mmCIF file of C-alpha atoms and ligand atoms in Angstrom:
data_model
loop_
_atom_site.group_PDB
_atom_site.id
_atom_site.type_symbol
_atom_site.label_atom_id
_atom_site.label_comp_id
_atom_site.label_asym_id
_atom_site.label_seq_id
_atom_site.Cartn_x
_atom_site.Cartn_y
_atom_site.Cartn_z
ATOM 1 C CA UNK A 1 0.000 0.000 0.000
ATOM 2 C CA UNK A 2 2.859 2.402 -0.713
ATOM 3 C CA UNK A 3 3.082 5.310 -3.136
ATOM 4 C CA UNK A 4 6.157 6.299 -5.097
ATOM 5 C CA UNK A 5 6.966 9.226 -7.348
ATOM 6 C CA UNK A 6 10.107 8.416 -9.362
ATOM 7 C CA UNK A 7 11.724 11.471 -10.922
ATOM 8 C CA UNK A 8 8.367 12.895 -11.905
ATOM 9 C CA UNK A 9 8.182 16.145 -13.867
ATOM 10 C CA UNK A 10 5.126 17.783 -15.353
ATOM 11 C CA UNK A 11 4.778 21.184 -16.982
ATOM 12 C CA UNK A 12 1.352 22.621 -17.866
ATOM 13 C CA UNK A 13 1.068 22.862 -21.633
ATOM 14 C CA UNK A 14 1.861 26.383 -22.796
ATOM 15 C CA UNK A 15 2.889 27.522 -19.301
ATOM 16 C CA UNK A 16 5.924 27.466 -17.063
ATOM 17 C CA UNK A 17 4.244 26.083 -13.906
ATOM 18 C CA UNK A 18 4.214 22.441 -12.869
ATOM 19 C CA UNK A 19 6.306 20.129 -10.699
ATOM 20 C CA UNK A 20 9.884 19.097 -11.323
ATOM 21 C CA UNK A 21 12.141 16.180 -10.339
ATOM 22 C CA UNK A 22 9.786 14.818 -7.713
ATOM 23 C CA UNK A 23 11.275 11.813 -5.908
ATOM 24 C CA UNK A 24 9.017 10.834 -3.081
ATOM 25 C CA UNK A 25 7.930 7.694 -1.311
ATOM 26 C CA UNK A 26 4.998 7.284 1.067
ATOM 27 C CA UNK A 27 5.232 4.067 3.059
ATOM 28 C CA UNK A 28 2.314 1.800 3.898
ATOM 29 C CA UNK A 29 0.370 3.387 6.749
ATOM 30 C CA UNK A 30 2.265 6.658 6.506
ATOM 31 C CA UNK A 31 0.604 10.080 6.318
ATOM 32 C CA UNK A 32 2.723 12.493 4.318
ATOM 33 C CA UNK A 33 1.568 16.104 4.518
ATOM 34 C CA UNK A 34 2.533 18.466 1.701
ATOM 35 C CA UNK A 35 2.751 22.192 2.361
ATOM 36 C CA UNK A 36 4.070 25.149 0.430
ATOM 37 C CA UNK A 37 3.000 28.604 -0.663
ATOM 38 C CA UNK A 38 0.215 29.062 -3.184
ATOM 39 C CA UNK A 39 1.400 28.002 -6.640
ATOM 40 C CA UNK A 40 4.192 25.773 -5.301
ATOM 41 C CA UNK A 41 2.768 22.620 -6.937
ATOM 42 C CA UNK A 42 0.771 20.865 -4.192
ATOM 43 C CA UNK A 43 -2.417 20.417 -6.236
ATOM 44 C CA UNK A 44 -0.424 19.338 -9.249
ATOM 45 C CA UNK A 45 1.127 16.552 -7.169
ATOM 46 C CA UNK A 46 -2.371 15.369 -6.241
ATOM 47 C CA UNK A 47 -3.533 15.569 -9.860
ATOM 48 C CA UNK A 48 -0.596 13.422 -10.955
ATOM 49 C CA UNK A 49 -1.264 10.781 -8.319
ATOM 50 C CA UNK A 50 -5.009 10.718 -8.923
ATOM 51 C CA UNK A 51 -4.575 10.536 -12.704
ATOM 52 C CA UNK A 52 -5.938 13.922 -13.777
ATOM 53 C CA UNK A 53 -2.521 14.842 -15.161
ATOM 54 C CA UNK A 54 0.103 12.604 -16.760
ATOM 55 C CA UNK A 55 3.820 13.222 -16.067
ATOM 56 C CA UNK A 56 6.076 14.333 -18.942
ATOM 57 C CA UNK A 57 8.813 12.173 -17.447
ATOM 58 C CA UNK A 58 9.132 9.745 -14.556
ATOM 59 C CA UNK A 59 6.843 7.105 -13.057
ATOM 60 C CA UNK A 60 4.231 6.850 -10.334
ATOM 61 C CA UNK A 61 3.901 3.529 -8.518
ATOM 62 C CA UNK A 62 1.098 2.490 -6.186
ATOM 63 C CA UNK A 63 1.752 -0.769 -4.365
ATOM 64 C CA UNK A 64 4.618 -1.365 -6.758
ATOM 65 C CA UNK A 65 2.248 -1.158 -9.745
ATOM 66 C CA UNK A 66 3.036 1.446 -12.416
ATOM 67 C CA UNK A 67 -0.078 3.665 -12.599
ATOM 68 C CA UNK A 68 1.567 6.558 -14.479
ATOM 69 C CA UNK A 69 -0.750 6.282 -17.469
ATOM 70 C CA UNK A 70 -3.812 4.650 -15.907
ATOM 71 C CA UNK A 71 -7.057 6.661 -15.979
ATOM 72 C CA UNK A 72 -8.260 7.890 -12.548
ATOM 73 C CA UNK A 73 -10.983 5.265 -12.039
ATOM 74 C CA UNK A 74 -8.528 2.401 -12.502
ATOM 75 C CA UNK A 75 -6.181 3.599 -9.769
ATOM 76 C CA UNK A 76 -8.439 2.615 -6.831
ATOM 77 C CA UNK A 77 -7.571 5.658 -4.724
ATOM 78 C CA UNK A 78 -9.757 7.134 -1.981
ATOM 79 C CA UNK A 79 -10.079 10.920 -2.119
ATOM 80 C CA UNK A 80 -11.416 13.443 0.391
ATOM 81 C CA UNK A 81 -11.963 16.967 -0.953
ATOM 82 C CA UNK A 82 -12.432 20.277 0.802
ATOM 83 C CA UNK A 83 -16.085 20.303 -0.316
ATOM 84 C CA UNK A 84 -17.543 17.089 1.058
ATOM 85 C CA UNK A 85 -19.268 16.362 -2.284
ATOM 86 C CA UNK A 86 -21.995 14.195 -0.718
ATOM 87 C CA UNK A 87 -25.337 13.521 -2.414
ATOM 88 C CA UNK A 88 -27.752 15.605 -0.297
ATOM 89 C CA UNK A 89 -30.849 13.526 -1.030
ATOM 90 C CA UNK A 90 -29.241 10.159 -0.207
ATOM 91 C CA UNK A 91 -28.911 8.676 3.273
ATOM 92 C CA UNK A 92 -25.437 8.534 4.783
ATOM 93 C CA UNK A 93 -25.042 4.824 4.256
ATOM 94 C CA UNK A 94 -26.021 5.137 0.588
ATOM 95 C CA UNK A 95 -23.527 7.951 0.166
ATOM 96 C CA UNK A 96 -20.803 5.845 1.724
ATOM 97 C CA UNK A 97 -21.854 2.780 -0.282
ATOM 98 C CA UNK A 98 -21.759 4.674 -3.582
ATOM 99 C CA UNK A 99 -18.209 3.614 -4.580
ATOM 100 C CA UNK A 100 -19.262 -0.006 -3.957
ATOM 101 C CA UNK A 101 -22.314 0.423 -6.185
ATOM 102 C CA UNK A 102 -20.062 1.745 -8.956
ATOM 103 C CA UNK A 103 -17.979 -1.402 -8.441
ATOM 104 C CA UNK A 104 -21.120 -3.530 -8.756
ATOM 105 C CA UNK A 105 -20.982 -5.018 -5.242
ATOM 106 C CA UNK A 106 -24.271 -6.695 -4.167
ATOM 107 C CA UNK A 107 -26.617 -4.473 -2.161
ATOM 108 C CA UNK A 108 -26.493 -6.501 1.055
ATOM 109 C CA UNK A 109 -22.721 -6.369 1.169
ATOM 110 C CA UNK A 110 -22.756 -2.670 0.220
ATOM 111 C CA UNK A 111 -24.909 -1.845 3.196
ATOM 112 C CA UNK A 112 -22.847 -3.943 5.611
ATOM 113 C CA UNK A 113 -19.585 -2.390 4.460
ATOM 114 C CA UNK A 114 -21.020 1.142 4.503
ATOM 115 C CA UNK A 115 -22.265 0.665 8.076
ATOM 116 C CA UNK A 116 -18.878 -0.656 9.068
ATOM 117 C CA UNK A 117 -17.147 2.370 7.497
ATOM 118 C CA UNK A 118 -19.594 4.741 9.224
ATOM 119 C CA UNK A 119 -18.840 3.025 12.536
ATOM 120 C CA UNK A 120 -15.128 3.635 11.951
ATOM 121 C CA UNK A 121 -15.803 7.404 11.855
ATOM 122 C CA UNK A 122 -18.225 7.264 14.802
ATOM 123 C CA UNK A 123 -21.417 7.813 12.789
ATOM 124 C CA UNK A 124 -23.049 4.362 12.855
ATOM 125 C CA UNK A 125 -26.186 5.758 14.495
ATOM 126 C CA UNK A 126 -26.678 8.297 11.714
ATOM 127 C CA UNK A 127 -26.806 5.831 8.832
ATOM 128 C CA UNK A 128 -30.347 6.685 7.719
ATOM 129 C CA UNK A 129 -29.946 10.455 8.045
ATOM 130 C CA UNK A 130 -29.310 12.743 5.090
ATOM 131 C CA UNK A 131 -26.158 14.922 4.843
ATOM 132 C CA UNK A 132 -27.882 18.344 5.246
ATOM 133 C CA UNK A 133 -28.898 17.441 8.818
ATOM 134 C CA UNK A 134 -25.235 17.022 9.810
ATOM 135 C CA UNK A 135 -22.544 19.531 10.817
ATOM 136 C CA UNK A 136 -19.658 20.252 8.448
ATOM 137 C CA UNK A 137 -17.323 18.125 10.554
ATOM 138 C CA UNK A 138 -19.728 15.190 10.494
ATOM 139 C CA UNK A 139 -20.170 15.505 6.733
ATOM 140 C CA UNK A 140 -16.418 15.396 6.277
ATOM 141 C CA UNK A 141 -16.275 12.225 8.382
ATOM 142 C CA UNK A 142 -18.860 10.711 6.024
ATOM 143 C CA UNK A 143 -16.654 11.704 3.089
ATOM 144 C CA UNK A 144 -13.731 9.971 4.824
ATOM 145 C CA UNK A 145 -15.806 6.816 5.338
ATOM 146 C CA UNK A 146 -16.768 6.897 1.645
ATOM 147 C CA UNK A 147 -13.127 7.299 0.616
ATOM 148 C CA UNK A 148 -12.110 4.221 2.609
ATOM 149 C CA UNK A 149 -15.109 1.928 2.100
ATOM 150 C CA UNK A 150 -13.735 0.115 -0.954
ATOM 151 C CA UNK A 151 -10.304 -0.517 0.652
ATOM 152 C CA UNK A 152 -8.424 1.839 -1.682
ATOM 153 C CA UNK A 153 -4.728 1.408 -2.380
ATOM 154 C CA UNK A 154 -3.928 4.895 -1.125
ATOM 155 C CA UNK A 155 -5.751 7.876 0.368
ATOM 156 C CA UNK A 156 -5.601 11.451 -0.939
ATOM 157 C CA UNK A 157 -6.629 14.307 1.319
ATOM 158 C CA UNK A 158 -7.111 17.554 -0.597
ATOM 159 C CA UNK A 159 -7.398 20.405 1.948
ATOM 160 C CA UNK A 160 -9.979 18.332 3.857
ATOM 161 C CA UNK A 161 -10.317 20.721 6.791
ATOM 162 C CA UNK A 162 -10.235 24.129 5.078
ATOM 163 C CA UNK A 163 -13.998 24.591 5.048
ATOM 164 C CA UNK A 164 -14.416 23.957 8.792
ATOM 165 C CA UNK A 165 -14.366 26.218 11.873
ATOM 166 C CA UNK A 166 -11.145 26.281 13.875
ATOM 167 C CA UNK A 167 -12.566 24.274 16.802
ATOM 168 C CA UNK A 168 -14.003 21.547 14.553
ATOM 169 C CA UNK A 169 -10.805 21.440 12.563
ATOM 170 C CA UNK A 170 -8.749 20.419 15.591
ATOM 171 C CA UNK A 171 -11.112 17.586 16.504
ATOM 172 C CA UNK A 172 -11.215 16.345 12.952
ATOM 173 C CA UNK A 173 -7.420 16.371 12.637
ATOM 174 C CA UNK A 174 -7.241 13.791 15.413
ATOM 175 C CA UNK A 175 -10.138 11.837 13.965
ATOM 176 C CA UNK A 176 -8.655 11.636 10.479
ATOM 177 C CA UNK A 177 -5.294 10.500 11.843
ATOM 178 C CA UNK A 178 -6.980 7.866 14.025
ATOM 179 C CA UNK A 179 -9.000 6.464 11.117
ATOM 180 C CA UNK A 180 -6.050 6.650 8.706
ATOM 181 C CA UNK A 181 -3.822 4.789 11.196
ATOM 182 C CA UNK A 182 -6.547 2.186 11.646
ATOM 183 C CA UNK A 183 -6.754 1.685 7.896
ATOM 184 C CA UNK A 184 -2.942 1.401 7.643
ATOM 185 C CA UNK A 185 -2.993 3.155 4.294
ATOM 186 C CA UNK A 186 -0.419 5.365 2.517
ATOM 187 C CA UNK A 187 -1.842 8.895 2.566
ATOM 188 C CA UNK A 188 -0.937 12.067 0.692
ATOM 189 C CA UNK A 189 -2.386 15.068 2.501
ATOM 190 C CA UNK A 190 -2.234 18.459 0.795
ATOM 191 C CA UNK A 191 -2.815 21.508 2.956
ATOM 192 C CA UNK A 192 -1.893 25.185 3.111
ATOM 193 C CA UNK A 193 -2.043 25.019 6.922
ATOM 194 C CA UNK A 194 1.401 24.279 8.307
ATOM 195 C CA UNK A 195 0.142 23.614 11.831
ATOM 196 C CA UNK A 196 -2.192 20.984 10.407
ATOM 197 C CA UNK A 197 0.712 19.450 8.501
ATOM 198 C CA UNK A 198 3.000 19.396 11.549
ATOM 199 C CA UNK A 199 0.336 17.923 13.821
ATOM 200 C CA UNK A 200 -0.974 15.278 11.394
ATOM 201 C CA UNK A 201 1.961 14.270 9.229
ATOM 202 C CA UNK A 202 4.288 11.368 9.997
ATOM 203 C CA UNK A 203 6.474 13.362 7.645
ATOM 204 C CA UNK A 204 6.000 16.737 6.033
ATOM 205 C CA UNK A 205 7.113 17.750 2.544
ATOM 206 C CA UNK A 206 7.721 21.422 1.808
ATOM 207 C CA UNK A 207 7.293 22.493 -1.811
ATOM 208 C CA UNK A 208 8.545 25.661 -3.431
ATOM 209 C CA UNK A 209 8.351 26.630 -7.106
ATOM 210 C CA UNK A 210 7.327 23.126 -8.172
ATOM 211 C CA UNK A 211 10.124 21.372 -6.302
ATOM 212 C CA UNK A 212 10.409 19.467 -3.038
ATOM 213 C CA UNK A 213 12.687 21.506 -0.819
ATOM 214 C CA UNK A 214 12.687 19.285 2.267
ATOM 215 C CA UNK A 215 10.886 16.153 3.414
ATOM 216 C CA UNK A 216 11.274 15.336 7.084
ATOM 217 C CA UNK A 217 9.539 14.411 10.312
ATOM 218 C CA UNK A 218 7.653 17.398 11.749
ATOM 219 C CA UNK A 219 10.115 18.104 14.587
ATOM 220 C CA UNK A 220 13.121 17.746 12.349
ATOM 221 C CA UNK A 221 11.584 20.141 9.845
ATOM 222 C CA UNK A 222 10.889 22.684 12.567
ATOM 223 C CA UNK A 223 14.175 22.317 14.455
ATOM 224 C CA UNK A 224 16.480 21.697 11.511
ATOM 225 C CA UNK A 225 15.046 23.422 8.457
ATOM 226 C CA UNK A 226 17.324 23.002 5.502
ATOM 227 C CA UNK A 227 17.253 26.591 4.334
ATOM 228 C CA UNK A 228 15.668 29.977 4.746
ATOM 229 C CA UNK A 229 12.593 29.128 2.652
ATOM 230 C CA UNK A 230 11.669 26.218 4.911
ATOM 231 C CA UNK A 231 12.521 28.068 8.136
ATOM 232 C CA UNK A 232 10.370 31.022 7.144
ATOM 233 C CA UNK A 233 7.471 28.907 5.931
ATOM 234 C CA UNK A 234 7.269 26.461 8.836
ATOM 235 C CA UNK A 235 6.419 28.193 12.108
ATOM 236 C CA UNK A 236 7.542 31.666 13.130
ATOM 237 C CA UNK A 237 11.196 32.521 12.837
ATOM 238 C CA UNK A 238 13.804 35.143 13.585
ATOM 239 C CA UNK A 239 16.004 35.153 10.505
ATOM 240 C CA UNK A 240 18.991 37.483 10.518
ATOM 241 C CA UNK A 241 21.658 37.822 7.846
ATOM 242 C CA UNK A 242 25.054 36.876 9.267
ATOM 243 C CA UNK A 243 28.724 36.402 8.519
ATOM 244 C CA UNK A 244 30.883 33.817 10.282
ATOM 245 C CA UNK A 245 33.610 35.900 11.946
ATOM 246 C CA UNK A 246 35.436 33.079 13.733
ATOM 247 C CA UNK A 247 34.743 29.561 14.987
ATOM 248 C CA UNK A 248 31.660 29.879 17.230
ATOM 249 C CA UNK A 249 31.082 33.579 16.391
ATOM 250 C CA UNK A 250 28.702 35.136 13.874
ATOM 251 C CA UNK A 251 28.261 38.827 13.130
ATOM 252 C CA UNK A 252 24.582 39.860 12.859
ATOM 253 C CA UNK A 253 22.567 43.105 12.957
ATOM 254 C CA UNK A 254 22.091 42.447 16.692
ATOM 255 C CA UNK A 255 25.831 42.196 17.319
ATOM 256 C CA UNK A 256 28.139 39.229 17.687
ATOM 257 C CA UNK A 257 26.339 35.939 18.438
ATOM 258 C CA UNK A 258 27.934 32.874 20.004
ATOM 259 C CA UNK A 259 26.698 29.667 18.337
ATOM 260 C CA UNK A 260 27.813 26.458 16.667
ATOM 261 C CA UNK A 261 29.449 27.343 13.339
ATOM 262 C CA UNK A 262 30.469 23.773 12.437
ATOM 263 C CA UNK A 263 30.400 23.289 8.688
ATOM 264 C CA UNK A 264 30.819 26.994 7.863
ATOM 265 C CA UNK A 265 34.132 28.621 6.981
ATOM 266 C CA UNK A 266 35.224 31.998 8.303
ATOM 267 C CA UNK A 267 33.707 34.706 6.123
ATOM 268 C CA UNK A 268 30.743 32.520 5.047
ATOM 269 C CA UNK A 269 27.466 34.344 4.498
ATOM 270 C CA UNK A 270 24.672 32.655 6.455
ATOM 271 C CA UNK A 271 21.109 33.098 7.618
ATOM 272 C CA UNK A 272 20.823 32.896 11.394
ATOM 273 C CA UNK A 273 17.678 31.199 12.716
ATOM 274 C CA UNK A 274 16.269 31.454 16.249
ATOM 275 C CA UNK A 275 12.663 30.494 16.965
ATOM 276 C CA UNK A 276 10.775 33.216 18.898
ATOM 277 C CA UNK A 277 9.785 30.844 21.710
ATOM 278 C CA UNK A 278 13.429 29.849 22.245
ATOM 279 C CA UNK A 279 14.479 33.454 22.885
ATOM 280 C CA UNK A 280 14.463 34.146 26.626
ATOM 281 C CA UNK A 281 13.010 37.508 27.667
ATOM 282 C CA UNK A 282 14.671 39.267 30.608
ATOM 283 C CA UNK A 283 13.511 42.106 32.847
ATOM 284 C CA UNK A 284 17.101 43.257 33.290
ATOM 285 C CA UNK A 285 20.646 42.238 32.444
ATOM 286 C CA UNK A 286 21.558 39.117 34.430
ATOM 287 C CA UNK A 287 24.349 39.247 37.048
ATOM 288 C CA UNK A 288 26.090 36.076 35.982
ATOM 289 C CA UNK A 289 27.654 36.137 32.540
ATOM 290 C CA UNK A 290 25.444 34.491 29.942
ATOM 291 C CA UNK A 291 26.116 34.333 26.220
ATOM 292 C CA UNK A 292 24.084 36.325 23.720
ATOM 293 C CA UNK A 293 22.443 38.771 26.100
ATOM 294 C CA UNK A 294 21.201 41.982 24.470
ATOM 295 C CA UNK A 295 19.439 45.070 25.764
ATOM 296 C CA UNK A 296 16.615 46.364 23.608
ATOM 297 C CA UNK A 297 13.483 48.444 23.276
ATOM 298 C CA UNK A 298 10.079 46.826 22.785
ATOM 299 C CA UNK A 299 8.520 48.310 19.672
ATOM 300 C CA UNK A 300 5.536 45.989 19.323
ATOM 301 C CA UNK A 301 3.795 44.029 22.047
ATOM 302 C CA UNK A 302 0.759 41.876 21.256
ATOM 303 C CA UNK A 303 -1.349 39.939 23.718
ATOM 304 C CA UNK A 304 -2.519 36.681 22.094
ATOM 305 C CA UNK A 305 -4.149 34.941 25.060
ATOM 306 C CA UNK A 306 -1.943 32.017 26.011
ATOM 307 C CA UNK A 307 1.067 33.817 24.555
ATOM 308 C CA UNK A 308 2.459 37.255 24.081
ATOM 309 C CA UNK A 309 4.459 38.254 21.010
ATOM 310 C CA UNK A 310 6.992 41.093 21.323
ATOM 311 C CA UNK A 311 9.436 42.668 18.943
ATOM 312 C CA UNK A 312 12.550 44.004 20.622
ATOM 313 C CA UNK A 313 14.812 46.440 18.782
ATOM 314 C CA UNK A 314 18.392 45.344 19.324
ATOM 315 C CA UNK A 315 21.210 47.109 17.471
ATOM 316 C CA UNK A 316 20.019 47.434 13.887
ATOM 317 C CA UNK A 317 17.932 44.248 14.111
ATOM 318 C CA UNK A 318 14.669 43.044 15.613
ATOM 319 C CA UNK A 319 14.293 40.070 17.938
ATOM 320 C CA UNK A 320 10.859 38.515 17.988
ATOM 321 C CA UNK A 321 9.913 36.863 21.261
ATOM 322 C CA UNK A 322 6.996 34.554 22.021
ATOM 323 C CA UNK A 323 6.523 34.122 25.741
ATOM 324 C CA UNK A 324 4.041 33.538 28.523
ATOM 325 C CA UNK A 325 5.826 36.131 30.700
ATOM 326 C CA UNK A 326 3.671 39.221 31.229
ATOM 327 C CA UNK A 327 6.125 41.539 32.971
ATOM 328 C CA UNK A 328 8.181 44.261 31.279
ATOM 329 C CA UNK A 329 10.936 43.069 28.944
ATOM 330 C CA UNK A 330 14.160 45.029 28.577
ATOM 331 C CA UNK A 331 16.616 42.435 27.343
ATOM 332 C CA UNK A 332 16.876 38.975 25.819
ATOM 333 C CA UNK A 333 19.140 35.995 26.075
ATOM 334 C CA UNK A 334 19.441 33.800 22.994
ATOM 335 C CA UNK A 335 20.795 30.390 24.035
ATOM 336 C CA UNK A 336 23.534 29.317 21.601
ATOM 337 C CA UNK A 337 21.941 25.881 21.276
ATOM 338 C CA UNK A 338 18.730 27.544 20.045
ATOM 339 C CA UNK A 339 20.561 29.110 17.107
ATOM 340 C CA UNK A 340 20.953 27.424 13.733
ATOM 341 C CA UNK A 341 22.967 28.630 10.815
ATOM 342 C CA UNK A 342 21.439 28.084 7.397
ATOM 343 C CA UNK A 343 23.219 28.182 4.065
ATOM 344 C CA UNK A 344 21.977 30.278 1.146
ATOM 345 C CA UNK A 345 18.866 28.604 -0.339
ATOM 346 C CA UNK A 346 20.234 27.599 -3.725
ATOM 347 C CA UNK A 347 22.919 25.236 -2.419
ATOM 348 C CA UNK A 348 20.790 23.587 0.265
ATOM 349 C CA UNK A 349 17.885 22.554 -1.970
ATOM 350 C CA UNK A 350 20.232 20.419 -4.062
ATOM 351 C CA UNK A 351 21.186 18.215 -1.145
ATOM 352 C CA UNK A 352 19.855 14.740 -2.037
ATOM 353 C CA UNK A 353 19.840 13.637 1.610
ATOM 354 C CA UNK A 354 16.708 15.682 2.108
ATOM 355 C CA UNK A 355 14.364 14.221 -0.443
ATOM 356 C CA UNK A 356 11.561 11.841 0.058
ATOM 357 C CA UNK A 357 12.467 8.387 1.423
ATOM 358 C CA UNK A 358 10.567 7.246 4.500
ATOM 359 C CA UNK A 359 12.864 6.297 7.366
HETATM 360 P P1 ADP B 1 -0.590 24.904 -5.312
HETATM 361 O O1 ADP B 1 -1.575 23.789 -5.265
HETATM 362 O O2 ADP B 1 0.610 24.683 -4.443
HETATM 363 O O3 ADP B 1 -1.214 26.244 -5.068
HETATM 364 P P2 ADP B 1 -0.513 24.313 -8.160
HETATM 365 O O4 ADP B 1 -0.122 22.886 -8.210
HETATM 366 O O5 ADP B 1 -1.957 24.631 -8.362
HETATM 367 O O6 ADP B 1 0.027 24.972 -6.803
HETATM 368 O O7 ADP B 1 0.312 25.122 -9.269
HETATM 369 C C1 ADP B 1 1.678 24.910 -9.549
HETATM 370 C C2 ADP B 1 2.076 25.784 -10.712
HETATM 371 O O8 ADP B 1 1.384 25.374 -11.889
HETATM 372 C C3 ADP B 1 1.765 27.251 -10.530
HETATM 373 O O9 ADP B 1 2.809 27.977 -11.126
HETATM 374 C C4 ADP B 1 0.459 27.429 -11.278
HETATM 375 O O10 ADP B 1 0.354 28.754 -11.779
HETATM 376 C C5 ADP B 1 0.611 26.445 -12.417
HETATM 377 N N1 ADP B 1 -0.710 25.912 -12.841
HETATM 378 C C6 ADP B 1 -1.620 25.297 -12.054
HETATM 379 N N2 ADP B 1 -2.688 24.892 -12.768
HETATM 380 C C7 ADP B 1 -2.454 25.275 -14.050
HETATM 381 C C8 ADP B 1 -3.187 25.142 -15.295
HETATM 382 N N3 ADP B 1 -4.368 24.522 -15.340
HETATM 383 N N4 ADP B 1 -2.614 25.657 -16.404
HETATM 384 C C9 ADP B 1 -1.411 26.255 -16.390
HETATM 385 N N5 ADP B 1 -0.663 26.411 -15.269
HETATM 386 C C10 ADP B 1 -1.174 25.930 -14.103
#
């Protein structure tokens, strides 16, 4: 039940957009979330897997079978769209059973399998109801049951939560992951919501300009982004331009920062990453000597409920802080271990170690 893209490229006829050199594997039971800015190629990847576009070069394998040129209906893939696309006049079980009807399964078995699929998404008691009497979240669970009812070879999730309220979205994230795990099925999940990708994906793929920039486990992606594009796109980030001045020392607009410079020569141009929640706010300069302590002036201070987000002017740079501390902030300490140096984007994205093999 695995999915493989082997060196797949596709350019829209007459245009310049598409996807290029996609090497990606989704293991059996794995949920791979794909994120990237608008126009980065996420939908095109889905179209290629589902069969609504055919690669110019490369192959797509599902369960080891070459499906590159098969029409969509012969690929046996379950799909959940943003719009639930349920038949409003049909009961839930008939909606869920529809793919079985298309496959000419006998009615008795259709009903039994539909009820079983509805039970998997917690809606067994609603089998005779019609979709309009359900909430958006419930309708999307029906769509998930319908996508899985015929034991597809892989599952495609196309922005499945975008149409739902924030509170419902969180519940449904957990629900989808639970059902997907239960089904043990390779899943490609396209979303523009990076928090959704980080919380649901076994691995997350970041796309940019039609290419995969990095594919990694959520924490690895967040803690060790490969380049500036990924760091800026995944989570919030302080990103300062820097120059390695000596081993363990980088010049930045804030001043000299102590951090690990392994792998970078003296004089190398770098981007310096520090996540806002890793920056420690201080009410005053500490007595004991600590590395990377800077005085500054707060120029923006936003209360966000659980957190507070501040921008501190330090030297000719800005340090963004995310903290639960509510008292006045006059300085920051940036722990050296919370700092990562990133190379210029163009060299990092060519590193083959960061493309799509499951671990
Ligand atoms: P995403 O889903 O990440 O927003 P898409 O896969 O839709 O990105 O688009 C990738 C690239 O292909 C973009 O440059 C987009 O402009 C281009 N593109 C998408 N659909 C078409 C189309 N039907 N014809 C021509 N170009 C397209």
